[in-house]
mmCIF file of C-alpha atoms in Angstrom:
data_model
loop_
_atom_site.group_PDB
_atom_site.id
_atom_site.type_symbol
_atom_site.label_atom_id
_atom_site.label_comp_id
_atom_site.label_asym_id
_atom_site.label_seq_id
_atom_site.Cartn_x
_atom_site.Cartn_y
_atom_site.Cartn_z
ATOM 1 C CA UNK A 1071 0.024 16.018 34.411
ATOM 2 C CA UNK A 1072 0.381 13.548 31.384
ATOM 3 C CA UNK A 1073 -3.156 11.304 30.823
ATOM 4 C CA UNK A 1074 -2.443 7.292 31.398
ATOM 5 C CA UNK A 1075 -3.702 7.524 27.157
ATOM 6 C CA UNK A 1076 -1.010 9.407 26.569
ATOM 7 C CA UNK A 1077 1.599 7.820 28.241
ATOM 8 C CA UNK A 1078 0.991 4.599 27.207
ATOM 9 C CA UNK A 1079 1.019 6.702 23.413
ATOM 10 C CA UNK A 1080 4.463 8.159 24.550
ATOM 11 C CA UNK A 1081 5.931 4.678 25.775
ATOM 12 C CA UNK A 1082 4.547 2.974 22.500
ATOM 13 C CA UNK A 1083 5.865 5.633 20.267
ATOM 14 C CA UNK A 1084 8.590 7.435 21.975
ATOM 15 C CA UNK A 1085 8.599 10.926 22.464
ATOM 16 C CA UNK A 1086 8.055 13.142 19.719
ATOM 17 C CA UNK A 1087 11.241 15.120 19.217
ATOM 18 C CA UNK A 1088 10.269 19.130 19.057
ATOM 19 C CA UNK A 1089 12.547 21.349 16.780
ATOM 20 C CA UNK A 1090 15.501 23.755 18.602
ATOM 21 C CA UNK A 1091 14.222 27.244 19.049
ATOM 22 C CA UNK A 1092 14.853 29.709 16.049
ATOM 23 C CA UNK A 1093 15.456 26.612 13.470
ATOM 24 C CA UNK A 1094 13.899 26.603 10.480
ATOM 25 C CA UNK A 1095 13.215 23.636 7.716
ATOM 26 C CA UNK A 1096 15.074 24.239 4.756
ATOM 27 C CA UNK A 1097 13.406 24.956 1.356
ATOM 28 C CA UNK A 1098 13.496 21.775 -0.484
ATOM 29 C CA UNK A 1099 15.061 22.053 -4.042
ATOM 30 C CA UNK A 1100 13.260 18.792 -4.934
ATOM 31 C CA UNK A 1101 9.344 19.286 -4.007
ATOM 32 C CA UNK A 1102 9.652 21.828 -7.374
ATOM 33 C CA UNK A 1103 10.319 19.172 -9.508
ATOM 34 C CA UNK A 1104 7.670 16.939 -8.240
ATOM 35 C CA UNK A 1105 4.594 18.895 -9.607
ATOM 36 C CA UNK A 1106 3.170 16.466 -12.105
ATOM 37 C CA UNK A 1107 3.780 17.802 -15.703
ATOM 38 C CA UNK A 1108 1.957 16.567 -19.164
ATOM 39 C CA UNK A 1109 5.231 15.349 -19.947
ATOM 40 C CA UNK A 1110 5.252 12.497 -17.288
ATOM 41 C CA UNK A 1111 1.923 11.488 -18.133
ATOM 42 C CA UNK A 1112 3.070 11.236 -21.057
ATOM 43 C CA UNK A 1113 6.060 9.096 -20.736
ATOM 44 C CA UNK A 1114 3.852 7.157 -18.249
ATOM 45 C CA UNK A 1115 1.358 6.722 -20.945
ATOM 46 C CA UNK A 1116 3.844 5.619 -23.587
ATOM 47 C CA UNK A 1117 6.103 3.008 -21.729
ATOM 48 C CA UNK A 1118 2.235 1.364 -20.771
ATOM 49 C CA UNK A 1119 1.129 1.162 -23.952
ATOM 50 C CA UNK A 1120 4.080 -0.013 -25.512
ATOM 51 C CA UNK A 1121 4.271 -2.766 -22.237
ATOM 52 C CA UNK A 1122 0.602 -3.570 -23.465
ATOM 53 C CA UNK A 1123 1.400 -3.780 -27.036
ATOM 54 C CA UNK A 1124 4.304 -6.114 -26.158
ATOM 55 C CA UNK A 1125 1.694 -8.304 -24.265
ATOM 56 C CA UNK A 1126 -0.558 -8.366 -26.973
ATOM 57 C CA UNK A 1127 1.901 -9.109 -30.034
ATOM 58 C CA UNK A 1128 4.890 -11.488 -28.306
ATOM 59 C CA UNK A 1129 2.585 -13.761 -26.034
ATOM 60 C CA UNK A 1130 0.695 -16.932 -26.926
ATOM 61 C CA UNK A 1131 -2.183 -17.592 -24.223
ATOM 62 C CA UNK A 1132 -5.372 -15.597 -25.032
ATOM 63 C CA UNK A 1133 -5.563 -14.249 -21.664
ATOM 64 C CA UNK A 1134 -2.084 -12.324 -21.892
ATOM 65 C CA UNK A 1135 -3.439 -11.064 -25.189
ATOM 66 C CA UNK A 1136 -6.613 -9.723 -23.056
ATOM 67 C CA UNK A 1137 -4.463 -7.808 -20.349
ATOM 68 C CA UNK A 1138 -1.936 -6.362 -23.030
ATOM 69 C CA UNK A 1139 -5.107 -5.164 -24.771
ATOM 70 C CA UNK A 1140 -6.494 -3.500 -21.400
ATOM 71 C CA UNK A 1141 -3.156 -1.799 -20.804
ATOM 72 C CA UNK A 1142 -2.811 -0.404 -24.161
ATOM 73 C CA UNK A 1143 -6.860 1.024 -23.021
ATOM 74 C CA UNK A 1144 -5.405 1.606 -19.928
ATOM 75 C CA UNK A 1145 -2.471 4.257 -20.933
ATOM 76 C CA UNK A 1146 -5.306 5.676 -23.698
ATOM 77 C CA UNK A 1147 -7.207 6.481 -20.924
ATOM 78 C CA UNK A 1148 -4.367 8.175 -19.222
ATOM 79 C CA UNK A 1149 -3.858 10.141 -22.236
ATOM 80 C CA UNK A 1150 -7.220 11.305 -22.302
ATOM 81 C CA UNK A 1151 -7.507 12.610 -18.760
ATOM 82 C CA UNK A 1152 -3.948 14.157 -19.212
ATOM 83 C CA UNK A 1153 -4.962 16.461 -22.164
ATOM 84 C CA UNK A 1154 -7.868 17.422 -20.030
ATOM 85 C CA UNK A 1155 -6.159 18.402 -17.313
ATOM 86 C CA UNK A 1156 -3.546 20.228 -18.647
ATOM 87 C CA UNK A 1157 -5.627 21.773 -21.609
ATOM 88 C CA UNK A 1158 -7.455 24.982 -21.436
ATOM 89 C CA UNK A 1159 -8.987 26.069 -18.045
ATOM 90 C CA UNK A 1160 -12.807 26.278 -17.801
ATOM 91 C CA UNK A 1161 -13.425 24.036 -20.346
ATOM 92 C CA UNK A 1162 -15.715 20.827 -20.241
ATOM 93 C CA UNK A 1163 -14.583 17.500 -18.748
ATOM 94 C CA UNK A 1164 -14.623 15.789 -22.482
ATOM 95 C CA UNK A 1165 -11.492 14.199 -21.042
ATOM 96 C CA UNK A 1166 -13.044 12.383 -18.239
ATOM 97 C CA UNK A 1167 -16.441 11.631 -20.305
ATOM 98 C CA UNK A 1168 -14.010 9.821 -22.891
ATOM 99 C CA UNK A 1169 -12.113 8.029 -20.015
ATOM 100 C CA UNK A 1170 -15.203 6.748 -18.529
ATOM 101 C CA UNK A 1171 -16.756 5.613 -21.596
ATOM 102 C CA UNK A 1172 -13.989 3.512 -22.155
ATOM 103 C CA UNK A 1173 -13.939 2.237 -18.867
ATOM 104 C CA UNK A 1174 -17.169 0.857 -20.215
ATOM 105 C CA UNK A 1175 -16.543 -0.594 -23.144
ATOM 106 C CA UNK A 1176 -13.129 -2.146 -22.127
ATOM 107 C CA UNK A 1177 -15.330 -4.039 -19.055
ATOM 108 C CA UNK A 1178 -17.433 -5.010 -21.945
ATOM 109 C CA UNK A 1179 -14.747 -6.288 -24.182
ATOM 110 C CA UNK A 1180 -12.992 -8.177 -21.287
ATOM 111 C CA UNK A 1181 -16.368 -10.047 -20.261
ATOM 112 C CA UNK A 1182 -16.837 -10.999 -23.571
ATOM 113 C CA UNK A 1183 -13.206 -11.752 -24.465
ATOM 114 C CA UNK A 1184 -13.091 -14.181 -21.272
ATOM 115 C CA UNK A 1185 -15.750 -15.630 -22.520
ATOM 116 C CA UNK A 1186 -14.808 -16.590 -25.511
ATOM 117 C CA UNK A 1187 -11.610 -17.908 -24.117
ATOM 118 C CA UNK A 1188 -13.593 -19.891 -21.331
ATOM 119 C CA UNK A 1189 -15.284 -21.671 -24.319
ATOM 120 C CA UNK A 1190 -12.457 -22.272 -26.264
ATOM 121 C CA UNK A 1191 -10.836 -23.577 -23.352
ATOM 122 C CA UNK A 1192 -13.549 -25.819 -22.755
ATOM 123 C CA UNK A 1193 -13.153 -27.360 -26.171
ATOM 124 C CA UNK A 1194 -9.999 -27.428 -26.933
ATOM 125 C CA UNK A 1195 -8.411 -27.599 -23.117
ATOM 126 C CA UNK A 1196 -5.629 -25.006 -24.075
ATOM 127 C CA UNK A 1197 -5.569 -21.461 -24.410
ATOM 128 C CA UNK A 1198 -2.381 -21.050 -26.494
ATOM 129 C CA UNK A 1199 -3.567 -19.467 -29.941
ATOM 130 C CA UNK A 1200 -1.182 -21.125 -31.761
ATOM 131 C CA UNK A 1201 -3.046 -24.460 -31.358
ATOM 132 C CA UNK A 1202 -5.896 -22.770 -32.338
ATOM 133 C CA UNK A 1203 -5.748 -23.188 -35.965
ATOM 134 C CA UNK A 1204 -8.860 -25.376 -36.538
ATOM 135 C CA UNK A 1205 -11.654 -23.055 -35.196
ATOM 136 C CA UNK A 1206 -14.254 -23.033 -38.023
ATOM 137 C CA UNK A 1207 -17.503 -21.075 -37.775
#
């Protein structure tokens, strides 16, 4: 006899349909070519940094410049970790120590970027760096 918990589960959901006898799932030609390979990394890595590198070079507002400079870390990173992964077994995680210390300094180089662009802001009341021309030290 069914629980009330698991009728209400069966009423909610619907039955769960159980396979014919003697059937089989078929092999599936597709979970093969799935398996993560350096190659996709590196495509991944590639089309980021070049998305970054468009950010960084084609937009005017400082913060855009900021983000396209953290994806370019970003797919770096990527890089890194991919090598390590796919390198040499039983080797040290030089990889991941990179990654991390880059992690670092890019959290680093965006608190002090923002800054900067929170006090030029404040002066100037724009963030477009073509208007700023007249900064002088």
């Amino acid at each position: 006899m069914p629980s009330a918990c698991e009728i209400q589960r069966r009423d909610r959901f619907g039955a769960t349909p159980k396979p014919a006898r003697g059937t089989r799932a078929l092999p599936n030609p597709i979970r093969a070519a799935m398996t993560p390979t350096l190659q996709i990394f590196l495509i991944v890595s590639g089309a980021l940094f070049s998305i970054g590198l468009l950010a960084a070079l084609s937009r005017r507002h400082a913060i855009f410049i900021l983000i396209g400079i953290e994806m370019m870390l970003a797919a770096a990173n990527l890089n890194f970790i991919a090598f390590w992964r796919f390198g040499p077994q039983h080797q040290p995680p030089t990889g991941v120590m990179i990654a991390i210390f880059s992690i670092a300094i890019a959290a680093a180089e965006a608190a002090v970027g923002l800054a900067m662009v929170i006090a030029v802001y404040r002066h100037y009341h724009t963030t477009n760096v073509d208007q700023l021309d007249q900064l002088r030290g």
